[in-house]
PDB file of C-alpha atoms in Angstrom:
ATOM      1  CA  UNK T   1     150.661  78.334 145.734  1.00 54.00           C
ATOM      2  CA  UNK T   2     153.337  77.582 143.216  1.00 80.00           C
ATOM      3  CA  UNK T   3     152.799  80.081 140.483  1.00 93.00           C
ATOM      4  CA  UNK T   4     154.446  83.417 140.048  1.00 96.00           C
ATOM      5  CA  UNK T   5     152.460  86.235 141.636  1.00 97.00           C
ATOM      6  CA  UNK T   6     150.236  88.230 139.308  1.00 96.00           C
ATOM      7  CA  UNK T   7     150.334  92.023 139.389  1.00 95.00           C
ATOM      8  CA  UNK T   8     147.107  92.022 141.350  1.00 96.00           C
ATOM      9  CA  UNK T   9     148.341  89.476 143.864  1.00 95.00           C
ATOM     10  CA  UNK T  10     151.513  91.524 144.311  1.00 96.00           C
ATOM     11  CA  UNK T  11     149.498  94.540 145.336  1.00 94.00           C
ATOM     12  CA  UNK T  12     147.489  92.677 147.926  1.00 96.00           C
ATOM     13  CA  UNK T  13     150.203  90.372 149.263  1.00 97.00           C
ATOM     14  CA  UNK T  14     153.341  92.486 149.043  1.00 97.00           C
ATOM     15  CA  UNK T  15     152.090  95.900 150.111  1.00 97.00           C
ATOM     16  CA  UNK T  16     151.640  94.919 153.777  1.00 97.00           C
ATOM     17  CA  UNK T  17     155.052  93.249 153.724  1.00 98.00           C
ATOM     18  CA  UNK T  18     156.714  96.394 152.402  1.00 98.00           C
ATOM     19  CA  UNK T  19     155.081  98.220 155.285  1.00 97.00           C
ATOM     20  CA  UNK T  20     156.655  95.829 157.767  1.00 97.00           C
ATOM     21  CA  UNK T  21     160.160  96.314 156.377  1.00 98.00           C
ATOM     22  CA  UNK T  22     160.457  93.810 153.535  1.00 98.00           C
ATOM     23  CA  UNK T  23     162.042  95.076 150.327  1.00 98.00           C
ATOM     24  CA  UNK T  24     162.574  93.776 146.831  1.00 98.00           C
ATOM     25  CA  UNK T  25     166.065  92.452 146.147  1.00 98.00           C
ATOM     26  CA  UNK T  26     167.736  94.533 143.454  1.00 96.00           C
ATOM     27  CA  UNK T  27     167.809  92.600 140.204  1.00 96.00           C
ATOM     28  CA  UNK T  28     165.840  89.612 141.500  1.00 96.00           C
ATOM     29  CA  UNK T  29     162.168  88.854 141.913  1.00 97.00           C
ATOM     30  CA  UNK T  30     162.762  88.186 145.599  1.00 98.00           C
ATOM     31  CA  UNK T  31     161.966  89.684 149.000  1.00 98.00           C
ATOM     32  CA  UNK T  32     164.542  90.562 151.636  1.00 98.00           C
ATOM     33  CA  UNK T  33     164.528  91.724 155.230  1.00 98.00           C
ATOM     34  CA  UNK T  34     167.198  91.853 157.912  1.00 98.00           C
ATOM     35  CA  UNK T  35     165.975  90.865 161.363  1.00 98.00           C
ATOM     36  CA  UNK T  36     167.901  92.114 164.406  1.00 98.00           C
ATOM     37  CA  UNK T  37     167.794  90.475 167.806  1.00 98.00           C
ATOM     38  CA  UNK T  38     169.356  91.077 171.207  1.00 98.00           C
ATOM     39  CA  UNK T  39     171.971  88.386 170.847  1.00 98.00           C
ATOM     40  CA  UNK T  40     172.928  85.177 169.062  1.00 98.00           C
ATOM     41  CA  UNK T  41     170.639  82.913 171.067  1.00 98.00           C
ATOM     42  CA  UNK T  42     167.630  85.070 170.245  1.00 98.00           C
ATOM     43  CA  UNK T  43     168.607  85.213 166.564  1.00 98.00           C
ATOM     44  CA  UNK T  44     169.235  81.496 166.238  1.00 98.00           C
ATOM     45  CA  UNK T  45     166.176  80.674 168.314  1.00 98.00           C
ATOM     46  CA  UNK T  46     164.047  82.657 165.893  1.00 98.00           C
ATOM     47  CA  UNK T  47     165.690  80.893 162.949  1.00 98.00           C
ATOM     48  CA  UNK T  48     164.891  77.544 164.542  1.00 98.00           C
ATOM     49  CA  UNK T  49     161.219  78.396 164.925  1.00 98.00           C
ATOM     50  CA  UNK T  50     161.085  79.683 161.349  1.00 98.00           C
ATOM     51  CA  UNK T  51     162.924  76.567 160.132  1.00 98.00           C
ATOM     52  CA  UNK T  52     160.091  74.325 161.291  1.00 98.00           C
ATOM     53  CA  UNK T  53     157.585  76.303 159.234  1.00 98.00           C
ATOM     54  CA  UNK T  54     159.888  76.373 156.226  1.00 98.00           C
ATOM     55  CA  UNK T  55     160.213  72.600 156.377  1.00 98.00           C
ATOM     56  CA  UNK T  56     156.513  72.061 157.019  1.00 98.00           C
ATOM     57  CA  UNK T  57     155.669  74.145 153.938  1.00 97.00           C
ATOM     58  CA  UNK T  58     158.614  72.739 151.977  1.00 97.00           C
ATOM     59  CA  UNK T  59     159.645  76.295 151.217  1.00 97.00           C
ATOM     60  CA  UNK T  60     163.053  77.304 152.461  1.00 98.00           C
ATOM     61  CA  UNK T  61     164.665  80.715 152.847  1.00 98.00           C
ATOM     62  CA  UNK T  62     168.097  81.853 151.855  1.00 98.00           C
ATOM     63  CA  UNK T  63     169.386  83.326 155.084  1.00 98.00           C
ATOM     64  CA  UNK T  64     172.607  84.594 156.544  1.00 98.00           C
ATOM     65  CA  UNK T  65     173.229  84.897 160.272  1.00 98.00           C
ATOM     66  CA  UNK T  66     175.944  87.056 161.781  1.00 98.00           C
ATOM     67  CA  UNK T  67     175.662  87.067 165.584  1.00 98.00           C
ATOM     68  CA  UNK T  68     172.383  88.907 166.360  1.00 98.00           C
ATOM     69  CA  UNK T  69     171.387  89.596 162.758  1.00 98.00           C
ATOM     70  CA  UNK T  70     169.624  87.423 160.171  1.00 98.00           C
ATOM     71  CA  UNK T  71     169.377  88.578 156.568  1.00 98.00           C
ATOM     72  CA  UNK T  72     166.589  86.681 154.813  1.00 98.00           C
ATOM     73  CA  UNK T  73     165.920  86.351 151.083  1.00 98.00           C
ATOM     74  CA  UNK T  74     162.716  84.701 149.908  1.00 98.00           C
ATOM     75  CA  UNK T  75     161.925  83.583 146.398  1.00 98.00           C
ATOM     76  CA  UNK T  76     160.464  80.510 144.718  1.00 97.00           C
ATOM     77  CA  UNK T  77     163.041  78.842 142.518  1.00 92.00           C
ATOM     78  CA  UNK T  78     160.445  76.609 140.858  1.00 92.00           C
ATOM     79  CA  UNK T  79     158.599  79.580 139.407  1.00 95.00           C
ATOM     80  CA  UNK T  80     161.598  81.865 138.901  1.00 94.00           C
ATOM     81  CA  UNK T  81     160.302  84.546 141.238  1.00 97.00           C
ATOM     82  CA  UNK T  82     157.842  85.353 143.991  1.00 98.00           C
ATOM     83  CA  UNK T  83     154.919  83.080 144.744  1.00 97.00           C
ATOM     84  CA  UNK T  84     152.246  83.194 147.448  1.00 97.00           C
ATOM     85  CA  UNK T  85     154.454  80.909 149.554  1.00 97.00           C
ATOM     86  CA  UNK T  86     157.031  83.661 149.860  1.00 98.00           C
ATOM     87  CA  UNK T  87     154.445  86.070 151.204  1.00 98.00           C
ATOM     88  CA  UNK T  88     153.174  83.388 153.587  1.00 98.00           C
ATOM     89  CA  UNK T  89     156.653  82.630 154.936  1.00 98.00           C
ATOM     90  CA  UNK T  90     157.463  86.346 155.216  1.00 98.00           C
ATOM     91  CA  UNK T  91     154.333  86.911 157.294  1.00 98.00           C
ATOM     92  CA  UNK T  92     155.180  83.929 159.487  1.00 98.00           C
ATOM     93  CA  UNK T  93     158.724  85.220 160.027  1.00 98.00           C
ATOM     94  CA  UNK T  94     157.371  88.607 161.050  1.00 98.00           C
ATOM     95  CA  UNK T  95     154.967  86.928 163.435  1.00 98.00           C
ATOM     96  CA  UNK T  96     157.720  84.868 165.033  1.00 98.00           C
ATOM     97  CA  UNK T  97     160.113  87.813 165.464  1.00 96.00           C
TER      98      UNK T  97
ATOM     99  CA  UNK E   1     192.755  82.322 172.643  1.00 54.00           C
ATOM    100  CA  UNK E   2     192.079  85.879 171.604  1.00 80.00           C
ATOM    101  CA  UNK E   3     195.165  86.977 169.804  1.00 93.00           C
ATOM    102  CA  UNK E   4     195.832  86.892 166.119  1.00 96.00           C
ATOM    103  CA  UNK E   5     197.531  83.695 165.012  1.00 97.00           C
ATOM    104  CA  UNK E   6     201.292  83.850 164.594  1.00 96.00           C
ATOM    105  CA  UNK E   7     202.922  82.492 161.457  1.00 95.00           C
ATOM    106  CA  UNK E   8     203.973  79.412 163.383  1.00 96.00           C
ATOM    107  CA  UNK E   9     200.505  78.840 164.816  1.00 95.00           C
ATOM    108  CA  UNK E  10     199.025  79.210 161.330  1.00 95.00           C
ATOM    109  CA  UNK E  11     201.199  76.369 160.066  1.00 94.00           C
ATOM    110  CA  UNK E  12     200.184  74.004 162.831  1.00 96.00           C
ATOM    111  CA  UNK E  13     196.519  74.984 163.171  1.00 97.00           C
ATOM    112  CA  UNK E  14     195.497  75.855 159.633  1.00 97.00           C
ATOM    113  CA  UNK E  15     197.304  73.198 157.592  1.00 97.00           C
ATOM    114  CA  UNK E  16     195.013  70.363 158.766  1.00 97.00           C
ATOM    115  CA  UNK E  17     191.983  72.571 158.140  1.00 98.00           C
ATOM    116  CA  UNK E  18     193.085  73.286 154.578  1.00 98.00           C
ATOM    117  CA  UNK E  19     193.349  69.530 154.121  1.00 97.00           C
ATOM    118  CA  UNK E  20     189.733  69.110 155.237  1.00 97.00           C
ATOM    119  CA  UNK E  21     188.417  71.670 152.773  1.00 98.00           C
ATOM    120  CA  UNK E  22     188.715  75.014 154.556  1.00 98.00           C
ATOM    121  CA  UNK E  23     190.088  77.898 152.507  1.00 98.00           C
ATOM    122  CA  UNK E  24     191.171  81.452 153.161  1.00 98.00           C
ATOM    123  CA  UNK E  25     188.602  84.093 152.193  1.00 98.00           C
ATOM    124  CA  UNK E  26     190.004  86.320 149.468  1.00 96.00           C
ATOM    125  CA  UNK E  27     190.954  89.688 150.903  1.00 96.00           C
ATOM    126  CA  UNK E  28     190.138  88.777 154.520  1.00 96.00           C
ATOM    127  CA  UNK E  29     192.021  87.000 157.271  1.00 97.00           C
ATOM    128  CA  UNK E  30     189.177  84.519 157.577  1.00 98.00           C
ATOM    129  CA  UNK E  31     188.439  80.855 156.908  1.00 98.00           C
ATOM    130  CA  UNK E  32     185.580  79.584 154.786  1.00 98.00           C
ATOM    131  CA  UNK E  33     184.027  76.235 153.958  1.00 98.00           C
ATOM    132  CA  UNK E  34     180.737  75.233 152.382  1.00 98.00           C
ATOM    133  CA  UNK E  35     179.120  72.204 153.992  1.00 98.00           C
ATOM    134  CA  UNK E  36     176.628  70.174 151.952  1.00 98.00           C
ATOM    135  CA  UNK E  37     173.977  67.937 153.445  1.00 98.00           C
ATOM    136  CA  UNK E  38     171.234  65.665 152.163  1.00 98.00           C
ATOM    137  CA  UNK E  39     168.441  68.120 152.814  1.00 98.00           C
ATOM    138  CA  UNK E  40     167.355  71.157 154.824  1.00 98.00           C
ATOM    139  CA  UNK E  41     166.708  69.269 158.046  1.00 98.00           C
ATOM    140  CA  UNK E  42     170.204  67.796 158.013  1.00 98.00           C
ATOM    141  CA  UNK E  43     171.742  71.190 157.216  1.00 98.00           C
ATOM    142  CA  UNK E  44     169.799  73.063 159.875  1.00 98.00           C
ATOM    143  CA  UNK E  45     170.286  70.249 162.376  1.00 98.00           C
ATOM    144  CA  UNK E  46     174.033  70.558 161.918  1.00 98.00           C
ATOM    145  CA  UNK E  47     173.815  74.338 162.331  1.00 98.00           C
ATOM    146  CA  UNK E  48     171.900  73.857 165.554  1.00 98.00           C
ATOM    147  CA  UNK E  49     174.532  71.556 167.002  1.00 98.00           C
ATOM    148  CA  UNK E  50     177.289  73.949 165.929  1.00 98.00           C
ATOM    149  CA  UNK E  51     175.328  76.893 167.368  1.00 98.00           C
ATOM    150  CA  UNK E  52     175.540  75.435 170.863  1.00 98.00           C
ATOM    151  CA  UNK E  53     179.340  75.261 170.660  1.00 98.00           C
ATOM    152  CA  UNK E  54     179.556  78.742 169.176  1.00 98.00           C
ATOM    153  CA  UNK E  55     177.517  80.120 172.065  1.00 98.00           C
ATOM    154  CA  UNK E  56     179.395  78.083 174.667  1.00 98.00           C
ATOM    155  CA  UNK E  57     182.692  79.461 173.382  1.00 97.00           C
ATOM    156  CA  UNK E  58     181.212  82.909 172.760  1.00 97.00           C
ATOM    157  CA  UNK E  59     182.577  82.741 169.236  1.00 97.00           C
ATOM    158  CA  UNK E  60     180.033  82.945 166.472  1.00 98.00           C
ATOM    159  CA  UNK E  61     180.270  82.158 162.778  1.00 98.00           C
ATOM    160  CA  UNK E  62     179.046  84.144 159.826  1.00 98.00           C
ATOM    161  CA  UNK E  63     177.008  81.564 157.983  1.00 98.00           C
ATOM    162  CA  UNK E  64     174.560  81.403 155.121  1.00 98.00           C
ATOM    163  CA  UNK E  65     172.118  78.556 154.629  1.00 98.00           C
ATOM    164  CA  UNK E  66     170.408  77.790 151.339  1.00 98.00           C
ATOM    165  CA  UNK E  67     168.414  74.562 151.604  1.00 98.00           C
ATOM    166  CA  UNK E  68     171.012  71.772 152.022  1.00 98.00           C
ATOM    167  CA  UNK E  69     174.079  74.009 151.936  1.00 98.00           C
ATOM    168  CA  UNK E  70     175.768  76.075 154.653  1.00 98.00           C
ATOM    169  CA  UNK E  71     178.555  78.497 153.751  1.00 98.00           C
ATOM    170  CA  UNK E  72     180.584  79.315 156.848  1.00 98.00           C
ATOM    171  CA  UNK E  73     183.050  82.164 157.395  1.00 98.00           C
ATOM    172  CA  UNK E  74     185.126  82.243 160.563  1.00 98.00           C
ATOM    173  CA  UNK E  75     187.194  85.138 161.835  1.00 98.00           C
ATOM    174  CA  UNK E  76     187.734  86.915 165.151  1.00 97.00           C
ATOM    175  CA  UNK E  77     186.519  90.487 164.952  1.00 92.00           C
ATOM    176  CA  UNK E  78     188.218  91.437 168.237  1.00 92.00           C
ATOM    177  CA  UNK E  79     191.671  90.714 166.833  1.00 95.00           C
ATOM    178  CA  UNK E  80     190.982  91.692 163.220  1.00 94.00           C
ATOM    179  CA  UNK E  81     191.719  88.242 161.844  1.00 97.00           C
ATOM    180  CA  UNK E  82     192.139  84.579 162.677  1.00 98.00           C
ATOM    181  CA  UNK E  83     192.635  83.427 166.258  1.00 97.00           C
ATOM    182  CA  UNK E  84     192.921  79.973 167.781  1.00 97.00           C
ATOM    183  CA  UNK E  85     189.158  80.073 168.438  1.00 97.00           C
ATOM    184  CA  UNK E  86     188.501  80.029 164.700  1.00 98.00           C
ATOM    185  CA  UNK E  87     190.584  76.896 164.279  1.00 98.00           C
ATOM    186  CA  UNK E  88     188.816  75.322 167.269  1.00 98.00           C
ATOM    187  CA  UNK E  89     185.346  76.091 165.906  1.00 98.00           C
ATOM    188  CA  UNK E  90     186.338  74.921 162.424  1.00 98.00           C
ATOM    189  CA  UNK E  91     187.504  71.572 163.819  1.00 98.00           C
ATOM    190  CA  UNK E  92     184.300  71.243 165.832  1.00 98.00           C
ATOM    191  CA  UNK E  93     182.182  71.977 162.748  1.00 98.00           C
ATOM    192  CA  UNK E  94     184.060  69.318 160.791  1.00 98.00           C
ATOM    193  CA  UNK E  95     183.525  66.874 163.635  1.00 98.00           C
ATOM    194  CA  UNK E  96     179.791  67.561 163.756  1.00 98.00           C
ATOM    195  CA  UNK E  97     179.305  67.257 159.985  1.00 96.00           C
TER     196      UNK E  97
END
């Protein structure tokens, strides 16, 4: 999991994520998406569910919560960019939202 | 609780917070502090405890978590700056850390 995504892997792994609202961070090899919820409890509840997966996979997001909104950035520091783990966590976050 | 802090209230409420590591955000009437923990579980566990108080008091932080670190910004949007609720939540966050 822990190698930087090849061009081919990017096409297969990232394309569906772009279709579900993920974008590349400008100037970084990283994915970002802002999730919106009805209120703080829903936002933080979602973060809590995602946190268990992040810890289980030992792959943690950068994320910022402001009331009902959570801005997520995913990248793999060990490889200096996107790895398959980022795509996996992004898919999980979509599934939990 | 929901009025902007007077100069006098700032002296009494903010001085102890500055002594515990809170700082004013540059260009905003807002408090900030970065809490560091041993790992992600400790950081997110602390956020979860703080989240219950934030919801109970209907006063929510802006906060960004990156692994073992949580950068918090507190301000009261309704009054366009710091209110007593910010000082109260800051003290609670210190107590929980």
